[in-house]
C-alpha positions in Angstrom: -11.1 -9.5 9.0 -14.3 -7.5 9.4 -12.8 -4.8 11.5 -10.1 -4.0 9.0 -12.6 -4.0 6.1 -14.8 -1.5 8.0 -11.9 0.7 8.6 -10.8 0.7 5.0 -14.3 1.3 3.7 -14.7 4.2 6.1 -11.4 5.7 4.8 -12.7 5.4 1.3 -15.9 7.2 2.1 -18.0 4.0 2.1 -19.9 1.7 4.4 -21.5 -1.6 3.8 -25.2 -1.4 3.2 -27.8 -3.9 4.3 -30.2 -5.7 1.9 -33.6 -3.9 1.5 -36.9 -4.6 -0.1 -35.6 -3.0 -3.2 -34.0 -6.4 -4.1 -37.4 -7.8 -5.0 -38.9 -4.6 -6.5 -38.3 -2.1 -9.2 -36.3 -2.6 -12.4 -35.7 -6.0 -14.0 -33.0 -6.3 -16.8 -34.5 -7.1 -20.2 -31.7 -9.3 -21.3 -27.9 -10.0 -20.9 -26.0 -7.1 -19.2 -22.7 -6.1 -20.8 -20.0 -5.2 -18.3 -17.1 -3.4 -20.1 -13.7 -3.8 -18.6 -11.5 -1.1 -20.2 -8.3 -3.3 -20.1 -7.0 -6.5 -21.6 -8.1 -9.8 -20.0 -6.1 -11.3 -17.2 -5.6 -8.4 -14.8 -7.2 -7.8 -11.4 -10.0 -5.6 -12.8 -10.9 -8.3 -15.3 -10.7 -11.1 -12.7 -13.0 -9.2 -10.3 -15.5 -8.3 -13.0 -15.9 -11.9 -13.8 -16.2 -12.9 -10.2 -19.0 -10.4 -9.7 -20.5 -11.3 -13.0 -20.9 -15.0 -11.9 -22.8 -13.9 -8.8 -24.9 -11.2 -10.4 -25.9 -13.7 -13.1 -27.5 -15.8 -10.3 -29.2 -12.9 -8.5 -30.3 -10.8 -11.5 -31.4 -13.8 -13.5 -29.7 -12.7 -16.7 -26.2 -13.4 -18.2 -23.4 -10.9 -17.3 -21.2 -10.7 -20.4 -17.7 -9.2 -19.6 -16.3 -7.4 -22.5 -12.6 -6.3 -22.6 -12.1 -3.0 -24.5 -8.5 -2.0 -23.7 -6.6 1.1 -24.8 -6.1 4.7 -23.9 -5.4 4.0 -20.3 -9.0 2.7 -20.0 -10.6 5.8 -21.7 -11.7 3.9 -24.8 -13.8 1.4 -22.9 -15.1 4.1 -20.6 -16.2 6.2 -23.5 -18.1 3.3 -25.0 -20.2 3.1 -21.8 -20.5 6.9 -21.5 -22.3 6.9 -24.9 -24.4 3.7 -24.3 -28.1 3.8 -23.8 -28.8 4.6 -20.0 -31.0 1.6 -19.4 -28.8 -0.5 -17.1 -27.9 -3.0 -19.8 -24.3 -1.7 -20.4 -22.1 -1.0 -17.4 -18.5 -0.1 -16.8 -16.2 -1.9 -14.3 -13.2 0.4 -13.9 -10.4 1.0 -11.3 -8.5 4.0 -9.9 -6.8 4.6 -13.2 -10.2 6.2 -14.1 -9.4 9.1 -11.8 -5.9 9.6 -13.2 -6.9 9.5 -16.9 -9.7 11.9 -16.2 -7.3 14.4 -14.7 -4.7 14.0 -17.4 -7.2 14.2 -20.4 -9.0 17.2 -18.9 -5.7 19.1 -18.4 -4.8 18.5 -22.1 -8.3 19.4 -23.3 -8.7 15.9 -24.8 -11.3 14.4 -22.5 -13.9 12.5 -24.6 -16.2 12.3 -21.5 -16.5 13.6 -17.9 -16.3 11.3 -14.9 -18.7 13.7 -13.1 -21.1 14.5 -15.9 -21.3 11.3 -18.0 -21.2 8.5 -15.4 -23.4 7.3 -12.6 -21.2 5.6 -9.9 -23.1 2.5 -8.6 -21.0 0.8 -6.0 -17.4 -0.1 -5.0 -16.5 -3.6 -5.9 -13.3 -3.9 -3.9 -10.4 -2.0 -2.5 -7.3 -3.4 -4.1 -3.7 -2.2 -3.2 -1.3 -1.5 -6.0 2.3 -2.7 -5.7 5.3 -1.2 -7.4 7.8 -3.9 -8.5 11.1 -4.4 -10.2 12.6 -7.3 -12.1 14.9 -9.4 -9.9 17.9 -8.3 -12.0 17.4 -4.8 -10.5 19.3 -4.6 -7.2 16.6 -2.7 -5.3 14.3 -3.5 -2.4 12.8 0.0 -2.0 12.3 3.1 -4.0 15.5 4.8 -2.9 17.6 1.9 -4.1 15.7 1.7 -7.4 16.2 5.4 -8.0 19.9 5.1 -7.2 20.2 2.2 -9.7 18.2 4.1 -12.4 20.5 7.1 -12.0 23.5 4.9 -12.5 22.3 3.5 -15.8 23.8 4.7 -19.1 20.3 5.5 -20.4 17.0 6.0 -18.7 15.4 2.6 -17.9 11.9 1.7 -19.1 8.9 1.8 -16.8 5.5 0.4 -17.8 1.9 1.3 -17.1 -1.6 0.3 -18.2 -1.7 3.2 -20.7 -1.1 6.9 -21.3 -2.6 9.0 -18.5 -3.2 5.9 -16.3 -2.4 5.8 -12.6 0.8 3.9 -13.3 1.9 6.6 -15.8 1.1 9.4 -13.3 3.0 7.5 -10.6 6.0 7.1 -12.8 6.1 10.8 -13.6 5.7 11.8 -9.9 8.6 9.5 -8.9 10.8 11.0 -11.6 10.0 14.6 -10.7 10.3 14.1 -6.9 13.2 11.7 -7.2 15.1 13.8 -9.7 15.9 11.1 -12.2 14.6 9.9 -15.6 12.8 6.9 -17.0 11.2 6.1 -20.3 7.4 5.4 -20.3 6.1 2.3 -22.1 2.2 2.0 -22.1 0.3 -1.2 -22.4 -3.4 -2.0 -22.9 -3.7 -3.8 -19.6 -1.8 -4.9 -16.5 -1.5 -8.5 -17.7 0.5 -7.4 -20.8 2.7 -5.2 -18.7 3.5 -7.9 -16.2 4.4 -10.3 -19.0 7.0 -7.9 -20.2 8.2 -7.3 -16.6 8.7 -11.0 -16.2 11.1 -11.0 -19.1 13.1 -8.1 -17.7 12.5 -5.9 -20.8 10.5 -3.6 -18.5 12.4 -3.4 -15.2 9.9 -1.3 -13.2 6.1 -1.0 -13.1 3.0 -1.3 -11.0 0.1 -3.6 -10.9 -2.8 -4.4 -8.5 -1.5 -6.8 -6.0 -4.2 -9.5 -6.7 -2.7 -10.4 -10.1 0.9 -9.9 -9.2 1.1 -11.8 -5.9 1.9 -15.1 -7.5 4.9 -13.7 -9.3 6.1 -12.0 -6.1 5.8 -15.2 -4.1 7.7 -17.0 -6.8 10.5 -14.5 -6.8 9.9 -13.5 -10.4 9.2 -9.9 -9.4 10.3 -8.0 -6.3 8.0 -5.5 -4.6 9.5 -2.1 -3.7 6.5 0.0 -2.6 2.8 -0.1 -2.0 1.1 2.7 -3.9 -2.2 2.7 -1.9 -2.9 4.5 1.4 -1.9 1.6 3.7 0.4 -1.4 3.7 -1.0 -4.7 2.4 -1.7 -7.4 5.0 -0.2 -9.9 2.5 3.0 -7.9 2.2 3.2 -6.1 5.5 7.0 -5.7 5.2 6.7 -3.5 2.1 6.3 0.2 2.9 3.9 2.6 1.1 5.1 5.3 -1.3 4.2 7.9 1.4 6.3 6.1 4.0 9.2 6.3 1.5 8.8 10.0 0.9 6.6 10.1 -2.2 3.1 11.2 -1.0 2.1 12.5 -4.4 2.4 8.9 -5.7 -0.2 7.7 -3.3 -3.4 6.6 -5.1 -6.1 4.6 -3.2 -6.6 1.4 -5.3 -10.2 0.5 -6.1 -12.4 -1.3 -8.6 -16.1 -0.4 -9.0 -19.2 -0.3 -11.2 -20.5 2.7 -13.2 -23.6 3.2 -15.4 -24.1 5.9 -18.0 -25.4 9.2 -16.7 -29.1 9.6 -16.8 -29.7 6.0 -15.9 -33.1 5.9 -14.0 -32.9 5.8 -10.2 -34.8 2.5 -9.9 -32.2 0.8 -12.2 -29.3 2.2 -10.2 -31.0 1.2 -6.9 -31.5 -2.4 -8.0 -28.0 -2.7 -9.3 -26.4 -1.2 -6.2 -28.4 -3.5 -4.0 -27.3 -6.6 -5.9 -23.7 -5.5 -6.2 -23.5 -4.8 -2.4 -25.1 -8.2 -1.7 -22.7 -9.9 -4.0 -19.7 -8.3 -2.2 -21.0 -9.8 1.0 -21.8 -13.2 -0.4 -19.5 -15.5 1.5 -17.9 -17.4 -1.4 -17.2 -14.2 -3.3 -16.0 -12.3 -0.2 -13.6 -15.1 0.5 -12.3 -15.1 -3.0 -11.8 -11.3 -2.9 -10.0 -11.7 0.4 -7.7 -14.4 -1.1 -6.7 -11.8 -3.8 -5.5 -9.4 -1.1 -8.4 -7.1 -1.6 -11.3 -5.9 0.6 -14.9 -6.4 -0.5 -16.8 -3.2 -1.3 -20.6 -2.6 -1.5 -21.0 1.0 -0.4 -23.9 3.2 -1.5 -23.9 5.0 -4.8 -23.6 8.4 -3.1 -20.6 7.2 -1.1 -18.9 5.7 -4.1 -19.5 8.9 -6.1 -18.0 11.0 -3.3 -14.9 8.7 -3.1 -14.2 8.8 -6.8 -14.8 12.5 -7.3 -12.6 13.4 -4.3 -9.8 11.3 -5.8 -10.1 13.1 -9.1 -10.0 16.4 -7.4 -6.9 15.5 -5.5 -5.1 14.4 -8.6 -5.9 17.4 -10.8 -3.3 19.8 -9.2 -0.6 17.1 -9.4 -1.3 16.6 -13.1 -1.2 20.4 -13.6 2.1 20.7 -11.7 3.7 17.9 -13.8 2.0 19.2 -17.0 1.4 15.5 -17.7 0.4 14.7 -21.3 -1.5 11.6 -22.4 1.2 11.0 -25.1 
């Protein structure tokens, strides 16, 4: 669906870039490249990192070692990369939670790093919608019905996220404030752990990137009530977005992408961006990303930087209004 992908990338501030002579010139990695995923294994971000890693191993000629460092809504793994040697040998593969944790930690004067100062965005890996879900025991098919159910409970129901200050945490607090009801937050070290608890019913409400939750939705084990991203998913076209349901502040464009430590030399960033963009267009990988309900990325470093920084800027006033703490 090339037309749709082009439209989504344009909305995200990105365009696909063509291969250039840089691919055969400039920096060459000196050994295996560590790609830090700041969440537990098994979620969409982890899956995509490993898919890109397989292709980049072939094109860069070195092993890509994916390392899961969960905790702190992704801030622990991100901080490891922020403080790594800026030589291209340690990268971060993060998602839109990076924007949320940045805004939350800054507001609370607890930011161990700055997304603008300490990281060099390389390229978008994929645009991935996030779906808000309930356990089937909850009699709700949309947010209004869920909120009505939550208000009728004798005590506030639990909702889960991928960590304090994460996009899921921020979304849960926005829904409570704008919907005038209460829930109790339960943070996890990754989406796979959250989904496991949602499947048992112990956590009745939460969000995850669609790619890793679609199987449970299709099996009837979880029920979608809203899409948190900026447009409906082509795989769940009947599920309205949070904005369509009256909660625009809960809208967060879902993405996954590559970052290097700040001060990484330009030839290193250029080679990495070229290879990542080429990987996103590689037919087998692009097809796999499409199967996951996502749209391949591959924009320029400048476009990815603009997209991420604009998202952080949009979330900062929401965090201030909520006075959201990282717990």
